[in-house]
Every structure is written in C-alpha cells, then in structure tokens.
XYZ file of C-alpha atoms in Angstrom:
699
model
C -65.541 -152.097 -74.221
C -63.096 -151.726 -71.281
C -65.403 -149.139 -69.663
C -68.167 -151.826 -69.444
C -65.574 -154.375 -67.759
C -63.325 -152.417 -65.566
C -64.665 -150.774 -62.353
C -63.220 -148.638 -59.575
C -61.287 -150.899 -57.130
C -60.789 -153.805 -59.553
C -57.365 -155.425 -59.886
C -55.947 -155.220 -63.386
C -52.946 -157.312 -64.733
C -51.296 -156.517 -68.047
C -49.570 -159.425 -69.703
C -47.331 -159.295 -72.783
C -46.996 -155.426 -72.891
C -43.701 -153.426 -73.109
C -42.825 -150.302 -71.115
C -41.550 -147.298 -72.997
C -41.219 -143.584 -72.696
C -44.233 -141.494 -73.408
C -43.390 -139.094 -76.409
C -46.243 -136.662 -75.303
C -45.576 -136.570 -71.512
C -44.604 -132.916 -71.578
C -47.554 -131.831 -73.678
C -50.377 -133.747 -72.106
C -49.143 -133.803 -68.432
C -49.428 -137.670 -68.211
C -47.002 -140.129 -66.926
C -43.595 -140.297 -68.508
C -43.867 -143.966 -69.234
C -46.562 -145.913 -71.178
C -47.597 -149.435 -71.820
C -47.455 -150.462 -75.403
C -49.150 -153.393 -77.313
C -47.010 -155.649 -79.362
C -47.743 -157.946 -82.260
C -46.889 -161.015 -80.176
C -49.637 -163.438 -79.691
C -50.834 -163.585 -76.003
C -50.951 -159.967 -75.089
C -53.838 -159.715 -72.756
C -55.547 -157.739 -69.905
C -57.019 -159.618 -66.869
C -59.658 -157.933 -64.667
C -60.391 -159.136 -61.243
C -63.215 -157.762 -59.095
C -63.065 -156.792 -55.471
C -64.573 -160.124 -54.472
C -62.198 -162.214 -56.706
C -59.571 -164.359 -55.054
C -56.033 -163.539 -56.288
C -54.413 -166.750 -55.011
C -55.112 -168.620 -58.306
C -54.363 -165.707 -60.593
C -51.077 -167.162 -61.705
C -52.612 -170.413 -62.538
C -55.583 -168.805 -64.445
C -53.140 -166.548 -66.418
C -51.086 -169.805 -67.360
C -54.172 -171.554 -68.557
C -55.512 -168.671 -70.488
C -52.218 -168.108 -72.243
C -51.935 -171.644 -73.248
C -55.364 -171.701 -74.794
C -55.267 -168.139 -76.064
C -57.011 -167.635 -79.486
C -55.296 -165.547 -82.156
C -56.819 -162.082 -82.162
C -59.038 -161.164 -85.043
C -58.301 -157.685 -86.589
C -60.883 -155.480 -88.206
C -59.679 -153.388 -91.106
C -61.197 -150.017 -91.834
C -61.614 -148.865 -95.553
C -59.844 -145.493 -96.180
C -63.093 -143.719 -96.971
C -64.515 -144.482 -93.619
C -61.723 -143.005 -91.327
C -62.848 -140.642 -88.592
C -60.688 -138.148 -86.718
C -59.757 -139.388 -83.183
C -59.923 -143.140 -83.856
C -57.427 -145.883 -83.618
C -57.606 -148.098 -86.648
C -56.132 -150.995 -88.614
C -55.836 -150.372 -92.313
C -54.605 -152.036 -95.575
C -53.554 -149.804 -98.528
C -51.447 -149.443 -101.725
C -48.667 -146.999 -101.549
C -49.391 -144.060 -103.843
C -46.361 -141.867 -102.543
C -43.799 -142.137 -99.858
C -40.508 -140.629 -98.571
C -37.944 -143.019 -97.125
C -37.217 -142.446 -93.448
C -35.208 -139.259 -92.788
C -33.896 -137.787 -89.514
C -35.852 -134.860 -88.030
C -34.352 -131.917 -86.307
C -34.699 -133.876 -83.049
C -33.708 -137.456 -82.461
C -36.608 -139.156 -84.300
C -36.881 -140.440 -87.862
C -39.956 -139.581 -90.014
C -41.488 -141.248 -92.938
C -44.393 -139.896 -95.090
C -46.746 -142.435 -96.778
C -49.886 -141.768 -98.923
C -52.171 -144.814 -99.219
C -55.203 -145.594 -101.516
C -57.599 -148.508 -101.584
C -60.600 -149.682 -103.592
C -63.090 -147.645 -101.437
C -61.715 -144.475 -103.303
C -60.236 -143.070 -100.065
C -56.848 -141.613 -99.635
C -54.773 -141.141 -96.428
C -51.474 -139.493 -95.913
C -49.596 -140.726 -92.795
C -46.805 -138.953 -90.959
C -44.859 -141.739 -89.064
C -42.382 -141.119 -86.484
C -39.970 -143.470 -84.572
C -36.618 -143.362 -82.720
C -35.288 -145.906 -85.202
C -35.605 -145.940 -89.056
C -35.743 -149.701 -88.842
C -39.159 -149.698 -87.091
C -40.788 -147.557 -89.809
C -42.425 -149.220 -92.785
C -39.973 -150.896 -95.249
C -41.399 -149.436 -98.355
C -39.270 -149.705 -101.420
C -41.411 -148.334 -104.169
C -44.904 -147.006 -105.172
C -47.322 -149.907 -105.504
C -46.156 -151.632 -102.396
C -48.884 -153.019 -100.027
C -48.879 -152.113 -96.443
C -50.765 -153.166 -93.271
C -50.819 -150.720 -90.376
C -52.055 -151.779 -86.865
C -53.012 -149.193 -84.309
C -52.841 -146.199 -86.551
C -54.202 -142.936 -85.026
C -56.423 -140.788 -87.229
C -56.406 -137.082 -86.674
C -57.534 -133.981 -88.674
C -55.012 -131.581 -90.106
C -55.830 -128.855 -92.815
C -59.407 -130.180 -92.951
C -58.231 -133.608 -93.953
C -57.699 -136.890 -92.021
C -54.131 -137.806 -91.386
C -52.613 -140.918 -89.924
C -49.880 -140.883 -87.183
C -48.179 -143.495 -85.107
C -49.736 -144.394 -81.739
C -48.618 -146.652 -78.948
C -48.271 -150.265 -80.263
C -48.128 -149.199 -83.927
C -46.869 -151.925 -86.058
C -46.474 -152.493 -89.806
C -46.112 -155.137 -92.439
C -45.038 -154.337 -96.104
C -45.408 -156.586 -99.142
C -44.266 -156.224 -102.635
C -47.075 -155.084 -104.999
C -46.032 -157.244 -107.868
C -48.446 -159.954 -108.856
C -47.242 -163.361 -107.943
C -44.472 -162.035 -105.657
C -43.802 -163.573 -102.269
C -46.252 -163.160 -99.461
C -43.501 -162.934 -96.974
C -43.856 -159.445 -95.434
C -40.977 -156.951 -94.618
C -41.138 -156.251 -90.906
C -38.962 -155.951 -87.830
C -41.421 -157.696 -85.582
C -40.284 -161.134 -84.320
C -43.770 -162.384 -84.345
C -46.968 -161.138 -86.156
C -50.395 -162.168 -86.960
C -50.929 -163.140 -90.695
C -53.931 -165.251 -91.512
C -55.484 -166.560 -94.743
C -57.804 -163.519 -94.629
C -54.689 -161.304 -94.799
C -53.281 -163.249 -97.797
C -56.543 -162.770 -99.571
C -56.468 -159.049 -98.829
C -52.898 -158.725 -100.211
C -53.760 -160.638 -103.427
C -56.978 -158.497 -103.772
C -55.005 -155.207 -103.463
C -52.370 -156.446 -105.897
C -54.904 -157.195 -108.499
C -56.866 -153.963 -107.869
C -53.810 -151.806 -108.152
C -52.951 -153.342 -111.513
C -56.433 -153.387 -113.084
C -57.174 -149.821 -111.839
C -53.839 -148.345 -113.086
C -53.442 -146.835 -109.518
C -49.757 -147.237 -109.821
C -48.653 -145.275 -112.923
C -44.960 -144.980 -112.105
C -42.923 -146.798 -114.769
C -39.798 -148.666 -114.106
C -36.894 -146.602 -115.588
C -33.739 -148.179 -116.661
C -30.609 -146.269 -117.668
C -31.253 -147.218 -121.292
C -34.500 -145.145 -121.340
C -33.344 -142.131 -119.189
C -33.807 -138.696 -121.038
C -32.226 -135.315 -120.284
C -33.723 -133.320 -117.470
C -35.669 -136.372 -116.112
C -36.254 -137.199 -112.528
C -36.649 -140.891 -111.997
C -36.269 -143.758 -109.451
C -33.410 -146.125 -110.329
C -32.782 -149.797 -109.213
C -29.283 -150.765 -109.468
C -26.116 -152.458 -107.977
C -23.356 -150.306 -106.361
C -19.953 -150.932 -108.108
C -17.804 -148.524 -106.244
C -18.050 -145.349 -104.155
C -15.660 -142.429 -103.037
C -15.673 -139.164 -101.086
C -15.202 -136.426 -103.836
C -14.406 -133.143 -101.874
C -15.960 -133.633 -98.352
C -19.152 -132.110 -99.728
C -20.401 -134.939 -101.977
C -20.085 -138.680 -102.580
C -19.529 -140.441 -105.820
C -21.614 -143.576 -106.507
C -20.760 -145.823 -109.506
C -23.753 -147.886 -110.306
C -25.119 -150.106 -113.096
C -28.387 -151.826 -113.983
C -27.332 -154.057 -116.902
C -28.309 -151.561 -119.648
C -26.317 -148.807 -121.242
C -27.362 -145.149 -121.127
C -28.488 -143.953 -124.492
C -26.476 -140.695 -123.930
C -22.855 -140.251 -123.071
C -22.455 -139.773 -119.340
C -19.921 -137.826 -117.414
C -17.067 -139.368 -115.476
C -16.178 -137.772 -112.092
C -12.449 -137.710 -111.641
C -11.107 -139.157 -108.298
C -7.878 -140.779 -107.418
C -7.842 -144.547 -107.899
C -6.931 -144.982 -104.323
C -10.070 -143.104 -103.188
C -12.364 -145.539 -104.857
C -13.868 -148.226 -102.664
C -14.449 -151.336 -104.815
C -13.052 -154.110 -106.793
C -10.500 -152.412 -109.439
C -10.930 -155.241 -111.997
C -14.683 -155.207 -111.773
C -14.811 -151.296 -112.023
C -12.697 -151.609 -115.228
C -14.826 -154.422 -116.672
C -17.957 -152.351 -116.273
C -16.482 -148.901 -117.281
C -18.791 -148.670 -120.233
C -22.012 -149.654 -118.410
C -21.811 -147.792 -115.083
C -22.730 -144.172 -114.578
C -21.404 -141.860 -112.016
C -23.792 -140.222 -109.525
C -22.948 -137.357 -107.232
C -24.742 -137.510 -103.867
C -25.173 -134.238 -101.823
C -26.009 -132.907 -98.326
C -28.040 -135.180 -96.002
C -27.786 -138.134 -98.389
C -24.040 -138.337 -97.947
C -24.750 -139.729 -94.496
C -26.881 -142.426 -96.070
C -23.821 -143.532 -98.117
C -21.587 -144.254 -95.214
C -23.177 -147.732 -94.602
C -23.154 -148.582 -98.466
C -20.816 -151.305 -99.553
C -19.936 -152.187 -103.278
C -22.083 -155.088 -104.382
C -25.249 -153.937 -102.552
C -28.431 -153.457 -104.482
C -29.960 -149.948 -104.161
C -33.041 -147.961 -105.058
C -32.155 -144.326 -105.605
C -35.327 -142.043 -105.505
C -35.810 -138.708 -107.469
C -32.463 -139.075 -109.226
C -31.809 -136.143 -111.523
C -30.481 -136.532 -115.065
C -29.214 -133.122 -115.904
C -28.009 -131.777 -119.144
C -24.209 -131.409 -119.144
C -21.563 -130.549 -121.779
C -22.037 -131.561 -125.322
C -19.659 -133.748 -127.258
C -17.699 -132.530 -130.267
C -20.342 -134.333 -132.337
C -23.050 -132.230 -130.631
C -24.510 -135.129 -128.600
C -25.944 -134.206 -125.171
C -23.916 -135.498 -122.239
C -25.777 -136.516 -118.984
C -24.834 -135.797 -115.417
C -26.567 -137.517 -112.582
C -27.244 -135.900 -109.186
C -29.034 -136.957 -106.030
C -29.666 -133.436 -104.621
C -30.046 -132.597 -100.873
C -33.500 -132.593 -99.094
C -36.249 -135.015 -98.878
C -38.738 -133.450 -101.375
C -40.623 -135.863 -103.713
C -39.335 -138.857 -101.712
C -35.742 -138.159 -102.538
C -33.356 -140.607 -100.844
C -31.440 -143.981 -101.104
C -32.548 -147.360 -99.700
C -30.628 -150.624 -99.620
C -32.791 -153.493 -101.108
C -32.684 -156.960 -99.441
C -31.284 -159.723 -101.612
C -34.571 -161.679 -101.317
C -36.719 -158.820 -102.681
C -38.573 -159.385 -105.883
C -36.849 -156.516 -107.733
C -33.339 -157.724 -106.662
C -34.103 -161.234 -107.812
C -35.093 -159.986 -111.220
C -32.117 -157.497 -111.470
C -29.697 -160.272 -110.610
C -31.080 -162.404 -113.431
C -30.628 -159.555 -115.914
C -27.148 -158.717 -114.762
C -26.067 -162.406 -115.002
C -27.331 -162.400 -118.715
C -25.428 -159.381 -119.714
C -22.545 -159.989 -122.259
C -19.725 -157.740 -120.643
C -17.416 -158.521 -123.585
C -19.770 -156.859 -126.032
C -19.658 -153.685 -124.054
C -15.929 -153.794 -123.603
C -15.502 -153.764 -127.405
C -18.022 -150.954 -127.790
C -16.658 -147.907 -129.481
C -17.433 -144.208 -130.184
C -20.134 -143.380 -127.562
C -18.515 -143.371 -124.178
C -17.282 -140.145 -122.525
C -13.796 -141.803 -122.143
C -13.539 -142.233 -125.952
C -14.924 -138.752 -126.467
C -12.048 -137.361 -124.309
C -9.555 -139.468 -126.364
C -10.623 -137.657 -129.472
C -9.481 -134.363 -128.095
C -6.159 -133.110 -129.415
C -3.359 -131.496 -127.418
C -2.260 -132.237 -123.890
C -5.661 -132.152 -122.286
C -6.248 -135.357 -120.426
C -9.468 -137.139 -119.472
C -8.617 -136.434 -115.785
C -8.515 -132.673 -116.469
C -11.659 -132.661 -118.586
C -13.637 -134.600 -115.968
C -12.334 -132.360 -113.170
C -13.353 -129.308 -115.016
C -16.871 -130.820 -115.470
C -17.025 -131.428 -111.779
C -15.771 -128.054 -110.888
C -18.480 -126.402 -113.182
C -21.122 -128.477 -111.467
C -19.940 -127.397 -107.941
C -19.984 -123.748 -109.089
C -23.703 -123.766 -109.988
C -25.788 -121.458 -107.875
C -28.195 -122.755 -105.202
C -30.332 -119.721 -105.857
C -31.556 -117.958 -109.015
C -32.654 -114.469 -109.688
C -36.278 -113.914 -111.037
C -35.733 -110.445 -112.491
C -33.005 -107.995 -113.344
C -31.275 -110.337 -115.663
C -29.880 -107.360 -117.555
C -27.685 -106.440 -114.481
C -24.108 -107.681 -114.494
C -22.759 -109.334 -111.371
C -20.686 -107.014 -109.243
C -18.347 -107.937 -106.335
C -19.462 -107.110 -102.917
C -16.820 -104.445 -102.518
C -18.639 -102.352 -105.122
C -21.846 -102.830 -103.223
C -20.536 -101.614 -99.869
C -18.713 -98.618 -101.366
C -21.568 -97.088 -103.372
C -24.153 -94.741 -101.849
C -27.868 -95.999 -101.277
C -30.272 -96.538 -102.633
C -29.047 -98.839 -105.367
C -29.956 -102.325 -106.851
C -27.299 -104.966 -107.575
C -26.869 -108.498 -108.877
C -24.159 -110.409 -106.835
C -22.563 -113.833 -106.541
C -21.433 -114.799 -103.104
C -21.423 -117.573 -100.487
C -23.266 -117.643 -97.119
C -20.907 -117.449 -94.289
C -23.631 -117.694 -91.574
C -27.295 -116.840 -90.982
C -29.391 -115.567 -87.980
C -31.188 -116.811 -86.069
C -29.633 -120.170 -85.926
C -32.892 -121.473 -84.047
C -34.973 -121.215 -87.171
C -38.258 -121.081 -85.276
C -37.160 -117.669 -84.102
C -37.072 -116.541 -87.646
C -40.887 -116.533 -87.818
C -42.378 -113.305 -86.453
C -45.769 -111.583 -86.084
C -46.240 -108.657 -88.554
C -49.012 -105.979 -88.488
C -49.741 -104.951 -92.174
C -51.447 -101.730 -90.964
C -48.936 -100.284 -88.418
C -45.989 -102.363 -89.442
C -45.227 -103.458 -86.033
C -43.039 -106.580 -85.679
C -43.050 -108.783 -82.737
C -41.941 -112.295 -81.543
C -44.414 -115.074 -81.299
C -45.373 -115.427 -77.617
C -43.487 -118.285 -75.828
C -45.255 -120.985 -73.888
C -44.261 -119.151 -70.695
C -45.748 -115.893 -71.937
C -49.052 -117.748 -72.906
C -49.346 -119.571 -69.646
C -48.862 -116.248 -67.743
C -51.505 -114.532 -69.869
C -53.898 -117.459 -69.373
C -53.482 -117.389 -65.642
C -53.874 -113.667 -65.455
C -57.342 -114.086 -67.471
C -58.497 -116.306 -64.581
C -57.903 -113.681 -62.016
C -60.921 -111.592 -60.737
C -64.544 -112.394 -60.303
C -65.886 -115.266 -62.490
C -69.615 -114.924 -63.224
C -72.091 -117.740 -64.096
C -74.632 -115.110 -65.373
C -73.415 -115.689 -68.863
C -73.999 -119.507 -68.889
C -76.252 -120.372 -71.837
C -77.590 -117.961 -74.310
C -79.760 -117.718 -77.388
C -76.650 -118.486 -79.524
C -74.611 -120.816 -77.420
C -74.988 -123.340 -74.656
C -72.655 -123.915 -71.731
C -70.917 -126.822 -70.065
C -68.602 -126.575 -67.060
C -66.629 -128.775 -64.770
C -64.201 -128.490 -61.850
C -60.467 -129.519 -62.035
C -58.934 -131.745 -59.440
C -57.164 -130.275 -56.334
C -54.934 -128.325 -55.752
C -55.802 -126.339 -58.776
C -59.509 -126.730 -58.202
C -60.879 -124.357 -60.830
C -63.977 -124.391 -63.018
C -63.459 -124.776 -66.608
C -66.262 -123.342 -68.839
C -66.971 -124.106 -72.544
C -69.634 -122.257 -74.540
C -70.683 -124.316 -77.630
C -71.859 -121.918 -80.435
C -75.116 -123.250 -81.835
C -75.537 -124.100 -85.473
C -78.554 -124.368 -87.723
C -77.909 -128.049 -88.091
C -76.636 -130.385 -85.282
C -73.086 -131.349 -85.941
C -71.926 -134.738 -84.501
C -68.341 -134.023 -85.682
C -66.777 -131.851 -83.022
C -64.020 -130.839 -85.592
C -66.644 -128.518 -87.223
C -67.730 -126.884 -83.872
C -66.802 -123.385 -82.641
C -66.341 -123.018 -78.905
C -65.691 -120.125 -76.556
C -63.443 -121.209 -73.714
C -62.709 -119.868 -70.171
C -60.274 -120.578 -67.426
C -57.951 -123.177 -69.156
C -54.158 -123.541 -68.970
C -51.997 -124.061 -71.965
C -52.001 -127.818 -71.899
C -55.709 -127.888 -71.765
C -55.958 -125.407 -74.578
C -53.772 -127.504 -76.804
C -55.879 -130.499 -76.098
C -59.027 -128.874 -76.994
C -57.547 -127.353 -80.171
C -57.049 -130.901 -81.406
C -60.691 -131.906 -80.884
C -62.795 -128.741 -81.937
C -62.936 -126.869 -85.147
C -62.365 -123.432 -83.749
C -61.603 -121.950 -80.112
C -62.114 -118.289 -79.042
C -60.548 -117.783 -75.513
C -62.765 -115.505 -73.451
C -63.392 -114.270 -69.888
C -66.431 -113.375 -67.927
C -66.586 -110.689 -65.335
C -69.083 -107.867 -66.063
C -69.668 -109.290 -69.487
C -68.368 -112.234 -71.783
C -65.489 -110.660 -73.615
C -62.212 -111.468 -75.380
C -59.021 -111.801 -73.112
C -55.654 -110.185 -73.609
C -54.319 -110.062 -77.222
C -51.233 -111.792 -75.893
C -53.400 -114.853 -76.323
C -54.556 -115.903 -79.844
C -58.071 -114.504 -80.524
C -58.789 -117.645 -82.589
C -57.279 -121.164 -82.567
C -57.823 -123.571 -85.378
C -55.827 -126.863 -84.995
C -52.164 -125.916 -85.087
C -52.957 -122.488 -86.613
C -53.019 -119.905 -83.765
C -54.208 -116.457 -84.999
C -53.038 -113.245 -83.174
C -54.294 -109.695 -83.161
C -52.553 -106.347 -83.096
C -52.801 -104.480 -79.802
C -52.217 -101.174 -81.524
C -54.758 -101.411 -84.369
C -57.516 -103.611 -82.924
C -60.803 -101.981 -81.575
C -62.311 -104.889 -79.708
C -66.055 -105.477 -80.171
C -68.503 -107.509 -78.012
C -68.484 -111.331 -78.667
C -72.233 -111.066 -78.997
C -71.553 -109.955 -82.694
C -70.447 -113.682 -83.432
C -74.177 -114.663 -84.267
C -74.067 -112.241 -87.167
C -71.820 -114.704 -88.937
C -73.324 -117.226 -91.291
C -72.652 -120.942 -90.900
C -69.695 -120.907 -93.384
C -67.990 -117.921 -91.663
C -68.035 -119.442 -88.148
C -64.704 -121.149 -88.733
C -63.191 -118.429 -90.993
C -60.320 -116.620 -89.100
C -60.810 -113.401 -91.317
C -64.636 -113.361 -90.528
C -64.064 -113.882 -86.841
C -61.498 -111.076 -86.756
C -63.924 -108.793 -88.563
C -66.824 -109.073 -86.185
C -64.658 -108.885 -83.135
C -62.819 -105.681 -84.361
C -59.422 -107.376 -84.486
C -56.584 -106.422 -86.939
C -55.044 -109.896 -87.647
C -51.216 -110.307 -87.363
C -49.455 -112.137 -90.183
C -46.791 -114.639 -89.748
C -43.574 -113.491 -91.530
C -39.898 -114.523 -91.898
C -37.076 -112.251 -90.898
C -33.475 -113.540 -91.331
C -30.068 -111.949 -91.683
C -27.454 -113.441 -94.019
C -23.745 -112.802 -93.693
C -22.600 -113.040 -97.434
C -18.942 -113.232 -98.591
C -17.032 -113.231 -101.792
C -13.243 -112.769 -102.563
C -13.683 -108.958 -102.053
C -15.808 -108.205 -99.090
C -18.431 -109.326 -96.586
C -21.938 -107.890 -96.303
C -24.932 -108.495 -94.045
C -28.210 -108.614 -95.976
C -31.776 -109.095 -94.593
C -34.347 -111.503 -95.974
C -37.697 -110.015 -95.199
C -40.283 -108.680 -97.623
C -39.795 -111.524 -100.126
C -38.778 -114.337 -97.692
C -41.656 -116.629 -98.507
C -40.968 -116.275 -102.214
C -37.211 -117.006 -101.571
C -37.857 -120.024 -99.457
C -40.849 -121.205 -101.443
C -43.053 -121.743 -98.365
C -45.462 -119.566 -96.370
C -44.504 -118.751 -92.736
C -48.146 -119.428 -91.540
C -47.757 -123.052 -92.715
C -44.180 -123.596 -91.491
C -45.215 -122.608 -87.861
C -47.951 -125.245 -87.867
C -46.307 -128.116 -90.102
C -43.552 -130.255 -88.713
C -42.606 -131.436 -92.290
C -42.151 -127.967 -93.398
C -40.032 -127.089 -90.461
C -37.734 -129.970 -91.399
C -37.681 -128.672 -95.097
C -36.688 -125.202 -93.925
C -33.969 -126.668 -91.679
C -32.669 -128.756 -94.742
C -32.744 -125.718 -97.026
C -30.672 -123.554 -94.666
C -28.135 -126.344 -94.150
C -27.814 -126.658 -97.970
C -27.211 -122.849 -98.192
C -24.817 -122.824 -95.269
C -23.638 -126.293 -94.520
C -22.364 -126.518 -90.946
C -18.734 -127.496 -90.468
C -17.599 -126.607 -94.016
C -15.135 -124.021 -95.016
C -16.388 -121.107 -97.103
C -14.736 -122.458 -100.093
C -16.788 -125.661 -99.971
C -20.120 -123.870 -99.707
C -22.608 -123.413 -102.652
C -22.608 -120.153 -104.618
C -25.742 -117.882 -104.171
C -26.729 -115.609 -107.118
C -28.859 -112.816 -105.552
C -30.377 -109.455 -106.227
C -29.506 -107.061 -103.468
C -30.881 -103.527 -102.721
C -29.420 -100.851 -100.503
C -31.318 -98.437 -98.515
C -30.906 -96.094 -95.515
C -32.510 -95.961 -92.077
C -32.047 -93.653 -89.045
C -30.538 -95.319 -86.011
C -29.660 -93.277 -83.006
C -29.663 -90.176 -84.865
C -27.232 -91.497 -87.523
C -27.947 -92.780 -91.053
C -27.162 -96.514 -91.624
C -27.004 -98.367 -94.903
C -28.735 -101.722 -94.929
C -29.131 -104.345 -97.510
C -32.111 -106.638 -98.452
C -32.369 -109.620 -100.691
C -35.057 -109.392 -103.418
C -36.324 -110.976 -106.610
C -34.396 -114.208 -105.709
C -35.496 -117.773 -105.053
C -33.880 -121.124 -103.995
C -33.239 -123.218 -107.159
C -36.007 -125.670 -108.041
C -33.540 -128.729 -107.691
C -32.874 -127.830 -104.032
C -36.550 -127.483 -102.914
C-alpha cells in the first residue's frame, strides 16, 4: 500500500502519467488538475526518502523502466463488488446504450454487465469524447474495464468512470477474433486475458444469458422493436426534421414497406445501385437527436440500428399490411445508430451474405413491392403523391395521447379561449414554447397539507443556512449518549472549526457505512455532499442548549442524492432524542424519520407552462397535478438521477424542437380544463393539461 511506503518529506516522482482537468474540482474543492494512469506499460511511481541521494535518480529510472515487468491485474467477480472501491472487471454485456451527448459537454453510455458469479452491475460511463467510451456493438459483447469506481445508488452498486479508466471490447461470438476494440495505443493483454474472454464466450452461450435474437428484414413483424445490422445504400434530408436512410441486409421484408418520396437530387448515393436494390431496401425515417448521428454516415457504410420500430402503416388493396420503419428520438431502450468497422465479425458475415444475393432474381420479382402496389391504382394518382401522403400522415401523428375523454371531439383553441370556465376540452395543437427553459427550475417543493409551493434551495441558500447553524455557542455536553457515539476533528486554518459526527448505534455492528445513520454538526455544503456519498443517512443538527434540528431551509434527512425537506408552516419539531424509538428497519426510512421529528415532508413536483398554438389561437396551459403522469417519470427521481434529467431534456426538445418553425413541430393531442382564480381582486381564467401522456414511442 502507498501509505506504508510514502512518508512525510519523501520525494516522489511520477513517470508515464498524463495531466488532465479534474471533473470534480468544483464539488470536492481539490486541485483543478489531476494525474491519470494510462494503459501504457512503464507507468510507475518512484519514492525517495529524505536520506536518498537524487543525483542518480535519472539513471535509476532508466534502468527500472528498461527492466519493468508487465503489471498483473486482478479482476473482481461482479458479486463481490463493494461501494467505494476501484476495481478491474470482466463481464458480458446484458444491456447498453450507445454513447449520447448529455446536456453538458460530455457523452454518456450506460452498460449492464453479468458474469458467472451471478452478479450484475450497471455502469454510467462519462467522457468528453464518444471515442473513449466502450465500443460495444451488441448485447453479448465481452468487455474489460480497468479502474472502474464502484459506488452505491438506490441501494445497489453502480460503476462509474474514474481517473485512468480504460476499456477493451471483444465480440461475444465463439471463435471470433481476440483483437479488442479500443482507442488505447498500447494495452496489456495476456494469455490469462485470452482464457477469460474464451470462458465468458462459452458461458454466455451455455447459460443462455444472451437471449437477443439476430433479426433480419425477412423476419420482421408489425409493431416489433428490433436491432438491425445492415448496409447504408442512400440517405437524404426529408424536411429538416427527419433524415431518410435506405438500407438493406440481403433479405427481403415479408411485408410491403413504404417508400418515402424525396427528389432524386436529394438522395446521396449511387443512383444505379439504388435502382438495382429497389426491391430489397427499406426506408427508415430518423428523428430528433439521431439526425445528428446521420451527418457522418456515408453510403456503403455498415450500420447497427438499435430499437428500430416496424410500425403498421396503410394496407394494400389486397388487404396486406404495409410496414413503416422509424428510429424515434431519445435514448430509451438503447435507441441509436453505430457504424460498424469493416473488420468486425458481423460485418464480415454480412458481406459474405450480400455477395451471395442474386440481385437479378429480385429485380424480376412482381406483385409484392409498394412500387407495384402503387402501379395498380387507377387514375392520375402517382407513386410520388401516394408516398408523400403516407409521409405527411406519419408527420401528423401526435406526440402525446389522451388517456380519457375519448368521447369528446377536438375543438380549436379559439373555442377554448372564448367559452366561460370551468370547462373540459380535447384539443390538437403544437407547442410554441415552454417555461422554464432551464428544466431543473421546473421541479418545486410542494406541501400536500398547506399546498405551499417553493423553489428548491440553491447552493448559495444552503451554504448560508449551514454557516448560520454554526453561529452561537457550540456545546460538547452532548458528545456520546446511550443511543449514539461521537467523533470530532478540527478543520485546517483559516476556517479552523470543529466538525462533529454522532453515529447512531444499532443492535448489530455494521461494517458497511452505507447502512449507518449519522447526525452531523458544523459542516459546509462540500463536506455534506461528500458525507452523503459515504453514509446511509444524514440528519443535520446543531447543539446549543440541546441537540436539535437546524433550520428547515436545510434538508432534515439526506440519503445519497435524495435530499428531503420539511414544511416550515406545518412542521412541529420534536426533540431528536425520539430517534431511538425507531426500529432498525425504520432508521433509514425518510417517512419514519419525519414522523418522530414532527416534520411534514415536502414533495418534489413538476410545474411547467406550455404555450400551445393552432391555426385559430394561442393558449397558455399549466402542467401541474398530472405532470409526473404526463412525463412518465417522478420528480423525486429526476432531481437525483442524471440519466432521467437527460431524458426529460430530450422529451421537451422532442415536444418543442429548438430552431424549428411551428409548422415543423409535432402535434400534441391533449385534454385541457379551464378554471378561475382571483388575482389582484380580478378573476382570471387559467388552463391546465390533464389526462394526457407522452406517446409510448417517444419515451
């Protein structure tokens, strides 16, 4: 261990490290730069004691590096991971999301791993570049993670990137190449690693851990979501809101598929090749965030498209179902597009199949293509017009659906604003804008008893309240008690204050601090956040005449990223000495803590204002009582979960795409109710969205 080797006053030399910006400097108060390990052989730390001569240091380093032994890594089974540790792991991919851009500058990829130990680990991996995240192409791939940090989230272990994190990815197919997919110039890969990869490949097959079938166009059924491995034949911008991809996989779809009409000049691809494959390609419309991914795509590339939707379209005159293919917006269910390298196993196999296809056979095929269906129509209606109508119908589909009041007919907004309140309506409109634009401001604190609504305290407000709680006399009379024991230490100058932690005793000694309840005094916000990552529950307190709760501007109970606040109006604070009345199971239950401390808990709730518009009028409507139902996510989880915050951002961009004209925005079918309020002595009519949810495809 380094603590046994390094002593105060020693000289330390770091060799082979890289200097990078610290992503957590603002939160933990540490230096803005950090040293990071790399996979390169020869990364070392040299320690020289006070009595050591430094004249020969350079010579010693040169000799050491020339004879350096390759580092031997230890890999932890997934069922033995502990929060707070930095580990190396191998695993089989059970689920993943391709890298996607967060609301900041980073990219994120979600990966769930399993292994023969029976353990399962979900990892949230962040990086400034998608190229440094794992190059996973499908469920069943084998990954190796070095220096993965394990933390606890929602009472489960979770893996996150840490300084020096690196990854290798292998195809999970038996007999496939052992050459890993990685961005590292050099990496350590031994015979033991090869045995590990082979073992995991065999285990994944024999244990049926990977149940995801390979779907070809030939096997696609209506309403199915599937992953498709294919070659891009052509692409085109359709209307500024979507991108058309023409793809094939060497099989013919069993159902007629639609053709999206675009001008020939708009198609990027070989015209002769497009015509030759006209009966084998399918048209896919790509929406929202995925349109950015298509900008780098070139005809001829091999792709894997994840969570592709085969939707029921029009029926042919022979009453045969027609399929329409969509890649919807968002990243749910791993939705996205990845370019496959030519040397990958799947591309090699697909190339063999494509080369074996008799294209002449499909050029002579009659009677089942959408083109030939159009040609059977009489009158002046051309294929182009039919396809344009199909596309137009698709783009008119609502991004929201009503869950009740189906008997009501849709009315224009002009009718809604003219009639007296209260009334209920069913409308069809587009979202012109929404407030607040900073979506974290849409989450409020709400008291179900007095119906008070307030903003979540800012960091500045919390820091001020915590400093205020340090004012006045601090008593040591309350150190140690029959139900808690106390530890304290002094911070460094110039702050120089005493931090006090009271550890609540349990019937059984718990080695895991993640299951321990503590009472904390005299901490700042940075220290409070650090402690919340380590302990199962925190109650901020102060000691003057007695040990008591602080101001309710501060959360009365903190559990990881979940910060619980109390209502100042409805709470009747009780002495913290009531805490021992809780049983062991209740010590980390927020509702039980609130009950014994006399606190009325506040609930997290959404509050948004939509500006809706149709051809007749503009109307402002609030999303409030049923916001969680509408958005399909609870506010209390969104405030604590970065992935859900990204999902909320994606949903709102889908409903109100930035930079698009109102004509290009999706339709929203909603139930609206009108009601009256008193404001400044005057009656005002307001509107609220109810009995409406975002369509399943867009979640």
